PDB file of C-alpha atoms in Angstrom:
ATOM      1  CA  UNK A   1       0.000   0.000   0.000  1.00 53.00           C
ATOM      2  CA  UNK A   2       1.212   3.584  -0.566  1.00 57.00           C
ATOM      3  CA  UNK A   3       1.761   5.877   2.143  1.00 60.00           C
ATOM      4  CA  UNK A   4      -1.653   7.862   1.278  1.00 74.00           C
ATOM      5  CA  UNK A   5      -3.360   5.219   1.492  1.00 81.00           C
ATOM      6  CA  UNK A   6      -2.496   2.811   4.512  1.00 81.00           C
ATOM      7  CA  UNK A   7      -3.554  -0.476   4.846  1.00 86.00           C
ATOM      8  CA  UNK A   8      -6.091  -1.515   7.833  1.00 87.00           C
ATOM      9  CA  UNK A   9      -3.751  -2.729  10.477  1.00 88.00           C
ATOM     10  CA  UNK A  10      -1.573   0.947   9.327  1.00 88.00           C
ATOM     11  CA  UNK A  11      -4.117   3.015   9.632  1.00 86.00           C
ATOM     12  CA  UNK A  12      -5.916   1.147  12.953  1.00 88.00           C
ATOM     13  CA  UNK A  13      -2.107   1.812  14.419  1.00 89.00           C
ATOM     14  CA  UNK A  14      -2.061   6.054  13.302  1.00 87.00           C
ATOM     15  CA  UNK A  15      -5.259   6.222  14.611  1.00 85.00           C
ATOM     16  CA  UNK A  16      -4.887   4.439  17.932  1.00 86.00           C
ATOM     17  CA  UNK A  17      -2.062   6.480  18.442  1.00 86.00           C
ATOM     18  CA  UNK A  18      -3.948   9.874  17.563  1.00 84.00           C
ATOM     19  CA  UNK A  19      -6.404   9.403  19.948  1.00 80.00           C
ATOM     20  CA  UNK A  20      -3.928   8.806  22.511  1.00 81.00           C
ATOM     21  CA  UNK A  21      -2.982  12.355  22.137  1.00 77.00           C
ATOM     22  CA  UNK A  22      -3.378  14.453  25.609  1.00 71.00           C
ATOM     23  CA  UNK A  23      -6.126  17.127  24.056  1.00 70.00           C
ATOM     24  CA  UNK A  24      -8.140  13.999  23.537  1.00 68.00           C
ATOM     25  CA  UNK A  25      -8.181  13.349  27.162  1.00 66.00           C
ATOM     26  CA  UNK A  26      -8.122  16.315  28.998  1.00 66.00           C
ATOM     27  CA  UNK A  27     -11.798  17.553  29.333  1.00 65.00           C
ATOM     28  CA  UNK A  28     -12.070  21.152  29.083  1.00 67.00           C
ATOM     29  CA  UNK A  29     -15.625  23.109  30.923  1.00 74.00           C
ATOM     30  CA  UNK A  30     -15.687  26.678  30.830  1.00 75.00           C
ATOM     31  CA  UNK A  31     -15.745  26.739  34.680  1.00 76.00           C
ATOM     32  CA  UNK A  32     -12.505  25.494  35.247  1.00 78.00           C
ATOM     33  CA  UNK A  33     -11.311  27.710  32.110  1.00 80.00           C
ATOM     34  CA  UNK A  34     -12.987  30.592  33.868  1.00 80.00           C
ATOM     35  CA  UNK A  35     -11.549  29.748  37.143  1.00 77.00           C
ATOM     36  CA  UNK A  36      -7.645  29.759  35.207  1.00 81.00           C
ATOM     37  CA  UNK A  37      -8.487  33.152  34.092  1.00 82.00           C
ATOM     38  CA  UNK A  38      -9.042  34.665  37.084  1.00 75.00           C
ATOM     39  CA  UNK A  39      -5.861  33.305  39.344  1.00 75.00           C
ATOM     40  CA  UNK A  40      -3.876  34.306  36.046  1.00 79.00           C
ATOM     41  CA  UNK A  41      -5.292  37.775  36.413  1.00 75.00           C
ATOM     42  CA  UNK A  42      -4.757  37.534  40.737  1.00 70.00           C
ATOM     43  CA  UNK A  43      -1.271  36.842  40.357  1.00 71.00           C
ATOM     44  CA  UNK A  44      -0.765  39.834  38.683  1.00 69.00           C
ATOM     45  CA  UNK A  45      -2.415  41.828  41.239  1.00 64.00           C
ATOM     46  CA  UNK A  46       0.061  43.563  43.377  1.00 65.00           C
ATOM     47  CA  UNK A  47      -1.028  45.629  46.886  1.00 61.00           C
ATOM     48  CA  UNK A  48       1.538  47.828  48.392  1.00 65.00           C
ATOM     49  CA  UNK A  49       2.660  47.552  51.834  1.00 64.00           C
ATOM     50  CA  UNK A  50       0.520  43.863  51.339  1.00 61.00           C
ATOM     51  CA  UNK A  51       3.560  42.249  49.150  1.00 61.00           C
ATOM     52  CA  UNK A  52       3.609  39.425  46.746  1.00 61.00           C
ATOM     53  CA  UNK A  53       2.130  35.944  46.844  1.00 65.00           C
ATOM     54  CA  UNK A  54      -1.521  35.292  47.900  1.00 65.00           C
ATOM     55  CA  UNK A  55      -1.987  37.919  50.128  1.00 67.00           C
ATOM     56  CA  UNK A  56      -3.371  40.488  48.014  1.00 66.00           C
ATOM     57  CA  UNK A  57      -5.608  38.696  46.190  1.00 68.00           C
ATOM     58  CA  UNK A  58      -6.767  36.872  49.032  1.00 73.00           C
ATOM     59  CA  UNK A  59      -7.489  40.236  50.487  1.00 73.00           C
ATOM     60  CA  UNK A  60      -8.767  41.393  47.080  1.00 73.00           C
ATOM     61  CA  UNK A  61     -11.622  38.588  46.711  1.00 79.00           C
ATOM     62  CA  UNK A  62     -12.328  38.521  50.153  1.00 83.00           C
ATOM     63  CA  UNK A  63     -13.413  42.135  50.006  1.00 83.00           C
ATOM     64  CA  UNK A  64     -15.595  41.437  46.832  1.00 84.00           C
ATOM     65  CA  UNK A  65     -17.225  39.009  48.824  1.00 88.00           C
ATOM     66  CA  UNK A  66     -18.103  41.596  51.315  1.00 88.00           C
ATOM     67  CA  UNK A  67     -19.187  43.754  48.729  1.00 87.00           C
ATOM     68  CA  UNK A  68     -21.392  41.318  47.217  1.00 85.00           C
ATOM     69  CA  UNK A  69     -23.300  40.211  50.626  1.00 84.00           C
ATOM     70  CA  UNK A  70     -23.682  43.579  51.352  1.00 83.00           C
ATOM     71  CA  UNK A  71     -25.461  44.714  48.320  1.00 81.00           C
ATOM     72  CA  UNK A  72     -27.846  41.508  48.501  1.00 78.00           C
ATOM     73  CA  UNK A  73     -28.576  42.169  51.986  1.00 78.00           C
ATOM     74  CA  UNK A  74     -29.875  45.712  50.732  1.00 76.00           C
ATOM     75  CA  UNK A  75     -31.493  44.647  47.766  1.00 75.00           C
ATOM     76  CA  UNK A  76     -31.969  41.123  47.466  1.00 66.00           C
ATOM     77  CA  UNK A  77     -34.929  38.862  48.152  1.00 61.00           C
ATOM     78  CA  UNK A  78     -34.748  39.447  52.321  1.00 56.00           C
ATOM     79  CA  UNK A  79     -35.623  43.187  51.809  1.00 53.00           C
ATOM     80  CA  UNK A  80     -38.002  42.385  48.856  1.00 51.00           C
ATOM     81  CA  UNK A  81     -40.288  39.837  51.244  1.00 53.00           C
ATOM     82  CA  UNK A  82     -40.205  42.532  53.566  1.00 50.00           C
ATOM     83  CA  UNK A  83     -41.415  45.262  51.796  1.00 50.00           C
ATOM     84  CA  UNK A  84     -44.038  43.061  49.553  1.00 49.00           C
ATOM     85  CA  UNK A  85     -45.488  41.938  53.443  1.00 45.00           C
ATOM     86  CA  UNK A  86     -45.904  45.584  54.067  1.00 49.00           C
ATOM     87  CA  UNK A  87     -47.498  46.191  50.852  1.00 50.00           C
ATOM     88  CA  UNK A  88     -49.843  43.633  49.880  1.00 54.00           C
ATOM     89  CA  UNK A  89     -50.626  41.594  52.995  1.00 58.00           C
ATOM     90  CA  UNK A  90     -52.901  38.595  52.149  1.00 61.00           C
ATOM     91  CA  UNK A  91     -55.554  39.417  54.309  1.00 62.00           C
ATOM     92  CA  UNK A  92     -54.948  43.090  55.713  1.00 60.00           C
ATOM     93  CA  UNK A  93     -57.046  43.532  58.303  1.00 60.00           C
ATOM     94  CA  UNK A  94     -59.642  41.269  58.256  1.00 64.00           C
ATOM     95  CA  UNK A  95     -60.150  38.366  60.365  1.00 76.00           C
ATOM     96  CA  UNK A  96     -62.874  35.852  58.584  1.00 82.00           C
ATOM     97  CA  UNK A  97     -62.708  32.240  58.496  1.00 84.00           C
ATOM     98  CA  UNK A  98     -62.557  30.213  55.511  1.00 85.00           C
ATOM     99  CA  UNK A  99     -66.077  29.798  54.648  1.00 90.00           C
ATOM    100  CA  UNK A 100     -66.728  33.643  54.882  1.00 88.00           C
ATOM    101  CA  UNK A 101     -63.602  34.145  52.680  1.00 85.00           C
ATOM    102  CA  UNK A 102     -65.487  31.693  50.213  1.00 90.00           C
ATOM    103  CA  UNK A 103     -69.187  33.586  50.638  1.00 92.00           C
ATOM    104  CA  UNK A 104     -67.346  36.628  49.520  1.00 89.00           C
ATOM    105  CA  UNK A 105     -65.873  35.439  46.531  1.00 90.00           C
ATOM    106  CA  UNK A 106     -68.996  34.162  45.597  1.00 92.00           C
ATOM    107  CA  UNK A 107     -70.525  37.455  45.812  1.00 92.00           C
ATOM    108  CA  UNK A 108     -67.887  39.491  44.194  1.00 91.00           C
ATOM    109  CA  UNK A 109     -68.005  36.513  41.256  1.00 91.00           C
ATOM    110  CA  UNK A 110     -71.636  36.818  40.776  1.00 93.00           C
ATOM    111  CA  UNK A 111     -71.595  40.595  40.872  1.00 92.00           C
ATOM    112  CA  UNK A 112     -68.646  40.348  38.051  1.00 91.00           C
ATOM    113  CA  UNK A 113     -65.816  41.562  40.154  1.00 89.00           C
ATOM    114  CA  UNK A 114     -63.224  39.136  39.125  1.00 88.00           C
ATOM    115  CA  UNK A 115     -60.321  40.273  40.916  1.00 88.00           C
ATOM    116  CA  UNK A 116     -61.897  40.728  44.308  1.00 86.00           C
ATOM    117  CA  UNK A 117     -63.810  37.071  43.620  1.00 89.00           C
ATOM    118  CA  UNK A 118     -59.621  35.584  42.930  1.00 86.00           C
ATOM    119  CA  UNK A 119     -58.278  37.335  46.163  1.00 84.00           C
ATOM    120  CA  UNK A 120     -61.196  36.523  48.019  1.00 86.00           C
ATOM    121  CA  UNK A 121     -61.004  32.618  47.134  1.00 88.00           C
ATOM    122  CA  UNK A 122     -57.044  32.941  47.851  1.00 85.00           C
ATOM    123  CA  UNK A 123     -57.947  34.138  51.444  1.00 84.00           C
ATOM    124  CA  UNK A 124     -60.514  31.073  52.270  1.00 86.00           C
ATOM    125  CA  UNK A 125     -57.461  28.691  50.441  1.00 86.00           C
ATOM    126  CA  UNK A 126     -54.573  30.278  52.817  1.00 84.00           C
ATOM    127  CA  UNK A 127     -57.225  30.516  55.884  1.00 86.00           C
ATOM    128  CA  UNK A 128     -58.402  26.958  55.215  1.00 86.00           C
ATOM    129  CA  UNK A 129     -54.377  25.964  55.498  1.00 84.00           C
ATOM    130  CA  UNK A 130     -54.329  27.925  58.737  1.00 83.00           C
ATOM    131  CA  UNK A 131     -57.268  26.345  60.784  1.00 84.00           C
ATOM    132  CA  UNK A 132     -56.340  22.802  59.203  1.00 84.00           C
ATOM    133  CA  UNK A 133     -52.945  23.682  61.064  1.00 80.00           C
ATOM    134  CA  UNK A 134     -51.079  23.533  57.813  1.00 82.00           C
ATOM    135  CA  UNK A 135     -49.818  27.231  58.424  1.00 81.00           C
ATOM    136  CA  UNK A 136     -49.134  29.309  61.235  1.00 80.00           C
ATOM    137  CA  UNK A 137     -51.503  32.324  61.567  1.00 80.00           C
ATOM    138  CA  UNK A 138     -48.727  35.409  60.592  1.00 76.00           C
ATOM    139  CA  UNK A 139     -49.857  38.816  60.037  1.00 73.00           C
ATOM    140  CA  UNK A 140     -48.461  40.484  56.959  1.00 73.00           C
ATOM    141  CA  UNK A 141     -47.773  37.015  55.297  1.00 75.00           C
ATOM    142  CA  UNK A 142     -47.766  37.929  51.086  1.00 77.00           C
ATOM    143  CA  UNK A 143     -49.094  35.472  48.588  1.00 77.00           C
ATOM    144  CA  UNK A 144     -45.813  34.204  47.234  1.00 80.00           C
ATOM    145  CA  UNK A 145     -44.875  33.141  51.100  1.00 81.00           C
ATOM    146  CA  UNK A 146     -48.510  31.663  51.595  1.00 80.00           C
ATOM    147  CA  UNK A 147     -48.201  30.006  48.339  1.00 80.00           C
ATOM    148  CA  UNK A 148     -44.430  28.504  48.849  1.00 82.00           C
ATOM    149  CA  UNK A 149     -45.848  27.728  52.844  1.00 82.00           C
ATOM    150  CA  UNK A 150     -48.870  25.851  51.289  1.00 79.00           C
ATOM    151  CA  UNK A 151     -46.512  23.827  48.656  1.00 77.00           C
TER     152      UNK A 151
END
């Protein structure tokens, strides 16, 4: 056989040793690739009066972290909840049971007052979940807590 065209035990042999290469083997994920970039770019870093090694961008990261709780503790979900259960409590200031909660949406739906029939039936759902002991009666609870709660 020529050498552009190998024969089958030539060609099994190139092959085999191809794919025993090293970029065959070495899995890349763009985490890891990610993670590479950044301690490249951290070595770099250089603090003065901190010196050279790890130090700095130990310090460095450590203070992003800080950042970063910081900023979700002003704006992230815990401040969120609290200022939705300020807003839009599910039951503001009313204190029915279940079946009243249900009357009422029954009303507002036969009167053609949609929204007011939906909230209403919420209320008799989450006050249902409260006298079957399913949830604890909390003032100020919103419906996306009642609703995660009640899943």
């Amino acid at each position: 056989m020529s050498a552009l065209q190998p024969g089958r035990g030539q060609a099994r042999e190139w092959a085999a040793r191809e794919l025993a290469g090293r970029e065959y083997h070495q899995q890349q994920h763009w985490v890891r690739d990610a993670w590479d970039w950044l301690l490249e770019q951290l070595e770099g870093v250089r603090l003065p009066g901190l010196g050279g090694g790890w130090t700095g961008p130990l310090l460095l990261a450590g203070l992003l972290a800080a950042v970063v709780v910081v900023v979700l503790l002003v704006t992230g979900p815990v401040r969120r909840t609290a200022s939705r259960a300020e807003e839009h409590p599910v039951f503001g200031d009313t204190a029915l049971s279940a079946a009243e909660h249900r009357e009422r949406a029954e009303r507002a739906a036969a009167a053609g007052e949609c929204e007011v029939a939906l909230q209403e039936r919420f209320r008799a759902i989450v006050r249902a979940g409260e006298e079957r002991a399913l949830l604890q009666r909390r003032p100020g609870r919103t419906a996306v807590e009642a609703a995660d709660e009640l899943g």
